[in-house]
Amino acid sequence: MTYSKILLATAIAATIGSVQAVELKNESDKVGYALGVDMGSTVKEIGGDKINLEAVISGLKDAAEGKELAMKREDMDKTMQTFAEARMKEMQAQLEKEIAANAEAGKKFLDENGKKDGVKTTDTGLQYKVEKEGKGAKPTKSDSVTVNYEGRLLDGTVFDSSYERKEPVTFNVSDVIPGWVEGLQLMNEGSKYTLYIPSNLAYGETGAPPSIPPNATLTFDVELLKVNGDTARAEAKAADAQAAAKPTEAKPADAKEAKK
């Protein structure tokens, strides 16, 4: 967040916030109020509780009325730079604390979840449970797939769902997070799995703001509706042909006939 943005947001939002029962009579009033709401949200984000709003209003009036300023420009620049740097350090500390807490919660969940009946863990740490096993082709990284899915945080919060949108999603297998790439290739067309994805196979320490926090372990219900691609279907067809070509064992009746 830049120095100029912090200064402008604080000044405008503080001024608008100081007006009691604003009457929006004309377009100028409405524009001013809309700008104040927008800037006020930014002030809240940067830590408005640490800013003296009366001093902000005084500075805004002095500048607008052409009065002599109480601070030199270089002192103001230095003050705002110091404030911005301190705020950034505070935000970084909060982020690191959240990252550590989510990592611990994810590890605890996966340790306990991996012991449950039906839950399997791969070498990468991905966990999955087969809810329904399909009989169609398995996708490869070069295929695209059509799926229905629901994604949840550990507290049960649904952050994304094709079921809610009532429309399946089609995408390339290689274009999604590593946990999905691996999980999809375990599934046959028509399968439904629950995937338990550790953060390093999901969105990592960055997360996917605002829906997914940093270092979040995620749970997905995934229904593989269709494999779209020649690779998987060719492999499935070849496997069927190979199975059909294998000689079958002679049945007892056939063995008796052979002795005659």
CSV table of C-alpha atoms in Angstrom, one decimal:
chain,number,residue,atom,x,y,z
A,1,MET,CA,0.0,0.0,0.0
A,2,THR,CA,1.5,3.3,-1.1
A,3,TYR,CA,2.1,6.4,1.0
A,4,SER,CA,-0.2,8.5,-1.1
A,5,LYS,CA,-3.0,6.0,-0.9
A,6,ILE,CA,-2.8,5.9,2.9
A,7,LEU,CA,-2.7,9.7,3.1
A,8,LEU,CA,-5.6,10.3,0.8
A,9,ALA,CA,-7.8,7.5,2.2
A,10,THR,CA,-7.3,8.7,5.7
A,11,ALA,CA,-8.0,12.3,5.0
A,12,ILE,CA,-11.1,11.8,2.9
A,13,ALA,CA,-12.7,9.1,5.1
A,14,ALA,CA,-12.0,11.0,8.3
A,15,THR,CA,-13.6,14.1,6.9
A,16,ILE,CA,-16.7,12.3,5.7
A,17,GLY,CA,-16.9,10.4,9.0
A,18,SER,CA,-16.9,13.6,11.0
A,19,VAL,CA,-20.1,14.9,9.3
A,20,GLN,CA,-23.2,14.0,11.3
A,21,ALA,CA,-26.4,12.9,9.4
A,22,VAL,CA,-25.2,13.8,6.0
A,23,GLU,CA,-28.1,14.7,3.7
A,24,LEU,CA,-27.5,13.6,0.1
A,25,LYS,CA,-29.4,16.3,-1.7
A,26,ASN,CA,-27.6,16.6,-5.0
A,27,GLU,CA,-25.1,14.8,-7.2
A,28,SER,CA,-22.1,16.5,-5.5
A,29,ASP,CA,-23.2,15.1,-2.1
A,30,LYS,CA,-23.7,11.6,-3.5
A,31,VAL,CA,-20.3,11.6,-5.2
A,32,GLY,CA,-18.6,12.8,-2.0
A,33,TYR,CA,-20.4,10.2,0.1
A,34,ALA,CA,-19.5,7.3,-2.3
A,35,LEU,CA,-15.9,8.4,-2.3
A,36,GLY,CA,-15.9,8.6,1.5
A,37,VAL,CA,-17.2,5.1,1.8
A,38,ASP,CA,-14.6,3.7,-0.6
A,39,MET,CA,-11.8,5.5,1.1
A,40,GLY,CA,-13.1,4.7,4.6
A,41,SER,CA,-12.9,1.0,3.8
A,42,THR,CA,-9.2,1.5,3.0
A,43,VAL,CA,-8.6,3.4,6.2
A,44,LYS,CA,-10.2,0.5,8.1
A,45,GLU,CA,-7.9,-1.9,6.3
A,46,ILE,CA,-4.7,0.0,7.1
A,47,GLY,CA,-5.6,0.5,10.8
A,48,GLY,CA,-7.8,3.5,11.3
A,49,ASP,CA,-7.8,3.0,15.1
A,50,LYS,CA,-4.2,4.2,15.1
A,51,ILE,CA,-4.9,7.5,13.4
A,52,ASN,CA,-6.0,10.7,15.1
A,53,LEU,CA,-9.0,11.7,13.0
A,54,GLU,CA,-9.2,15.2,14.4
A,55,ALA,CA,-5.6,15.9,13.2
A,56,VAL,CA,-6.5,14.5,9.8
A,57,ILE,CA,-9.5,16.9,9.6
A,58,SER,CA,-7.3,19.8,10.7
A,59,GLY,CA,-4.6,19.0,8.1
A,60,LEU,CA,-7.3,18.7,5.3
A,61,LYS,CA,-8.8,22.1,6.2
A,62,ASP,CA,-5.4,23.9,6.4
A,63,ALA,CA,-4.5,22.6,2.9
A,64,ALA,CA,-7.9,23.3,1.4
A,65,GLU,CA,-8.0,26.9,2.8
A,66,GLY,CA,-4.4,27.7,1.9
A,67,LYS,CA,-3.2,28.2,5.5
A,68,GLU,CA,0.3,27.7,6.7
A,69,LEU,CA,0.8,24.0,7.4
A,70,ALA,CA,1.8,22.8,10.9
A,71,MET,CA,4.4,20.4,9.4
A,72,LYS,CA,7.0,20.7,6.7
A,73,ARG,CA,6.5,18.5,3.6
A,74,GLU,CA,9.6,16.5,4.2
A,75,ASP,CA,8.5,15.8,7.8
A,76,MET,CA,5.1,14.6,6.5
A,77,ASP,CA,6.7,12.4,4.0
A,78,LYS,CA,8.9,10.8,6.6
A,79,THR,CA,6.1,10.4,9.1
A,80,MET,CA,3.8,8.7,6.6
A,81,GLN,CA,6.7,6.4,5.4
A,82,THR,CA,7.4,5.4,8.9
A,83,PHE,CA,3.7,4.7,9.5
A,84,ALA,CA,3.4,2.6,6.3
A,85,GLU,CA,6.5,0.6,7.2
A,86,ALA,CA,5.3,-0.1,10.7
A,87,ARG,CA,1.9,-1.2,9.4
A,88,MET,CA,3.4,-3.5,6.8
A,89,LYS,CA,5.5,-5.2,9.6
A,90,GLU,CA,2.4,-5.6,11.7
A,91,MET,CA,0.5,-7.1,8.8
A,92,GLN,CA,3.4,-9.5,8.0
A,93,ALA,CA,3.5,-10.6,11.7
A,94,GLN,CA,-0.2,-11.3,11.6
A,95,LEU,CA,0.2,-13.3,8.4
A,96,GLU,CA,3.0,-15.4,9.7
A,97,LYS,CA,1.0,-16.2,12.8
A,98,GLU,CA,-2.0,-17.2,10.6
A,99,ILE,CA,0.3,-19.3,8.4
A,100,ALA,CA,1.7,-21.2,11.4
A,101,ALA,CA,-1.8,-21.7,13.0
A,102,ASN,CA,-3.3,-23.1,9.8
A,103,ALA,CA,-0.3,-25.4,9.2
A,104,GLU,CA,-0.7,-26.9,12.7
A,105,ALA,CA,-4.5,-27.3,12.2
A,106,GLY,CA,-4.0,-28.9,8.8
A,107,LYS,CA,-1.4,-31.4,10.2
A,108,LYS,CA,-3.6,-32.4,13.1
A,109,PHE,CA,-6.6,-32.9,10.8
A,110,LEU,CA,-4.7,-35.0,8.3
A,111,ASP,CA,-3.1,-37.1,11.0
A,112,GLU,CA,-6.5,-38.0,12.5
A,113,ASN,CA,-8.3,-38.2,9.1
A,114,GLY,CA,-5.7,-40.7,7.7
A,115,LYS,CA,-6.7,-43.2,10.4
A,116,LYS,CA,-10.3,-43.3,9.4
A,117,ASP,CA,-11.9,-46.3,7.6
A,118,GLY,CA,-11.8,-45.9,3.8
A,119,VAL,CA,-9.3,-43.0,3.8
A,120,LYS,CA,-6.1,-43.7,1.8
A,121,THR,CA,-2.9,-41.6,1.8
A,122,THR,CA,-0.6,-41.3,-1.2
A,123,ASP,CA,3.2,-40.8,-1.1
A,124,THR,CA,2.7,-37.0,-1.7
A,125,GLY,CA,0.4,-36.7,1.4
A,126,LEU,CA,-2.8,-36.4,-0.6
A,127,GLN,CA,-5.7,-38.2,1.2
A,128,TYR,CA,-8.8,-39.5,-0.6
A,129,LYS,CA,-11.9,-41.6,0.0
A,130,VAL,CA,-13.8,-43.5,-2.6
A,131,GLU,CA,-17.5,-42.6,-2.3
A,132,LYS,CA,-18.4,-44.2,-5.7
A,133,GLU,CA,-16.2,-46.1,-8.1
A,134,GLY,CA,-16.8,-45.6,-11.8
A,135,LYS,CA,-16.0,-47.9,-14.7
A,136,GLY,CA,-15.0,-45.4,-17.4
A,137,ALA,CA,-11.6,-44.1,-18.5
A,138,LYS,CA,-9.0,-42.5,-16.2
A,139,PRO,CA,-7.9,-39.1,-17.3
A,140,THR,CA,-4.2,-38.2,-17.9
A,141,LYS,CA,-2.5,-34.8,-17.6
A,142,SER,CA,-3.1,-34.2,-21.3
A,143,ASP,CA,-6.8,-34.6,-21.0
A,144,SER,CA,-9.6,-32.3,-19.9
A,145,VAL,CA,-12.4,-33.3,-17.6
A,146,THR,CA,-15.9,-32.3,-16.8
A,147,VAL,CA,-16.7,-32.4,-13.0
A,148,ASN,CA,-19.1,-31.4,-10.3
A,149,TYR,CA,-17.4,-30.5,-7.0
A,150,GLU,CA,-17.7,-28.7,-3.7
A,151,GLY,CA,-14.7,-27.2,-1.8
A,152,ARG,CA,-14.6,-26.7,1.9
A,153,LEU,CA,-12.3,-25.3,4.6
A,154,LEU,CA,-11.6,-27.3,7.7
A,155,ASP,CA,-14.4,-25.5,9.6
A,156,GLY,CA,-16.9,-26.6,7.0
A,157,THR,CA,-17.1,-23.3,5.2
A,158,VAL,CA,-18.0,-23.9,1.5
A,159,PHE,CA,-15.8,-21.6,-0.6
A,160,ASP,CA,-16.7,-22.9,-4.1
A,161,SER,CA,-19.3,-25.3,-5.5
A,162,SER,CA,-20.4,-26.2,-9.0
A,163,TYR,CA,-23.5,-27.8,-7.3
A,164,GLU,CA,-24.6,-24.4,-6.0
A,165,ARG,CA,-24.1,-22.9,-9.5
A,166,LYS,CA,-26.0,-25.9,-10.9
A,167,GLU,CA,-23.5,-26.3,-13.7
A,168,PRO,CA,-20.5,-28.7,-14.1
A,169,VAL,CA,-17.1,-27.3,-14.9
A,170,THR,CA,-14.7,-28.4,-17.7
A,171,PHE,CA,-11.0,-27.8,-17.5
A,172,ASN,CA,-7.6,-29.2,-18.3
A,173,VAL,CA,-6.2,-31.7,-15.8
A,174,SER,CA,-2.9,-29.9,-15.8
A,175,ASP,CA,-4.4,-26.5,-15.1
A,176,VAL,CA,-5.5,-27.1,-11.5
A,177,ILE,CA,-3.8,-27.4,-8.1
A,178,PRO,CA,-1.4,-30.4,-7.6
A,179,GLY,CA,-3.8,-32.2,-5.3
A,180,TRP,CA,-6.5,-32.1,-8.0
A,181,VAL,CA,-4.1,-33.2,-10.7
A,182,GLU,CA,-3.1,-36.3,-8.7
A,183,GLY,CA,-6.6,-37.0,-7.4
A,184,LEU,CA,-8.3,-36.9,-10.8
A,185,GLN,CA,-5.8,-39.4,-12.3
A,186,LEU,CA,-6.8,-41.9,-9.6
A,187,MET,CA,-10.5,-41.7,-10.7
A,188,ASN,CA,-12.4,-43.5,-13.4
A,189,GLU,CA,-15.1,-41.7,-15.3
A,190,GLY,CA,-18.3,-41.9,-13.2
A,191,SER,CA,-16.4,-42.0,-9.9
A,192,LYS,CA,-17.0,-39.7,-6.9
A,193,TYR,CA,-14.2,-39.2,-4.4
A,194,THR,CA,-13.6,-37.0,-1.4
A,195,LEU,CA,-10.1,-35.4,-1.6
A,196,TYR,CA,-8.3,-34.1,1.5
A,197,ILE,CA,-5.6,-31.8,0.2
A,198,PRO,CA,-2.7,-30.5,2.3
A,199,SER,CA,-1.8,-26.9,1.8
A,200,ASN,CA,1.4,-27.7,-0.1
A,201,LEU,CA,-0.7,-29.5,-2.7
A,202,ALA,CA,-3.3,-26.7,-2.7
A,203,TYR,CA,-2.6,-22.9,-2.5
A,204,GLY,CA,0.4,-23.0,-0.1
A,205,GLU,CA,1.3,-20.1,2.2
A,206,THR,CA,-0.2,-17.5,-0.3
A,207,GLY,CA,-3.7,-18.9,-0.2
A,208,ALA,CA,-6.3,-17.6,-2.6
A,209,PRO,CA,-7.7,-14.5,-1.0
A,210,PRO,CA,-10.3,-13.7,0.0
A,211,SER,CA,-11.9,-17.2,0.1
A,212,ILE,CA,-8.9,-19.4,1.0
A,213,PRO,CA,-6.6,-18.5,3.9
A,214,PRO,CA,-2.8,-19.1,3.8
A,215,ASN,CA,-1.6,-22.6,4.4
A,216,ALA,CA,-5.2,-24.0,4.3
A,217,THR,CA,-5.9,-27.7,4.1
A,218,LEU,CA,-8.9,-28.2,1.9
A,219,THR,CA,-11.6,-30.8,1.4
A,220,PHE,CA,-13.2,-31.4,-2.0
A,221,ASP,CA,-16.1,-33.6,-3.0
A,222,VAL,CA,-15.3,-34.4,-6.7
A,223,GLU,CA,-17.6,-36.2,-9.2
A,224,LEU,CA,-15.8,-37.1,-12.4
A,225,LEU,CA,-18.6,-36.8,-15.0
A,226,LYS,CA,-16.6,-37.1,-18.2
A,227,VAL,CA,-13.1,-37.5,-19.6
A,228,ASN,CA,-12.6,-35.3,-22.6
A,229,GLY,CA,-9.6,-36.4,-24.5
A,230,ASP,CA,-8.3,-39.1,-26.8
A,231,THR,CA,-5.4,-40.2,-24.6
A,232,ALA,CA,-7.4,-41.7,-21.8
A,233,ARG,CA,-10.0,-43.3,-24.1
A,234,ALA,CA,-7.3,-44.9,-26.2
A,235,GLU,CA,-5.6,-46.3,-23.1
A,236,ALA,CA,-8.9,-47.7,-21.9
A,237,LYS,CA,-9.7,-49.2,-25.3
A,238,ALA,CA,-6.3,-50.8,-25.5
A,239,ALA,CA,-6.7,-52.3,-22.0
A,240,ASP,CA,-10.1,-53.8,-22.9
A,241,ALA,CA,-8.6,-55.3,-26.1
A,242,GLN,CA,-5.7,-56.8,-24.2
A,243,ALA,CA,-8.0,-58.3,-21.7
A,244,ALA,CA,-10.2,-59.8,-24.4
A,245,ALA,CA,-7.2,-61.3,-26.2
A,246,LYS,CA,-6.0,-63.3,-23.1
A,247,PRO,CA,-6.7,-67.1,-23.4
A,248,THR,CA,-9.3,-68.3,-21.0
A,249,GLU,CA,-8.8,-71.3,-18.7
A,250,ALA,CA,-10.5,-74.5,-19.8
A,251,LYS,CA,-13.6,-75.4,-17.9
A,252,PRO,CA,-14.0,-78.8,-16.4
A,253,ALA,CA,-16.5,-79.8,-19.0
A,254,ASP,CA,-14.1,-78.7,-21.8
A,255,ALA,CA,-11.3,-80.7,-20.2
A,256,LYS,CA,-13.5,-83.9,-20.3
A,257,GLU,CA,-14.3,-83.3,-23.9
A,258,ALA,CA,-10.7,-82.9,-24.7
A,259,LYS,CA,-9.9,-86.3,-23.3
A,260,LYS,CA,-12.4,-88.1,-25.5
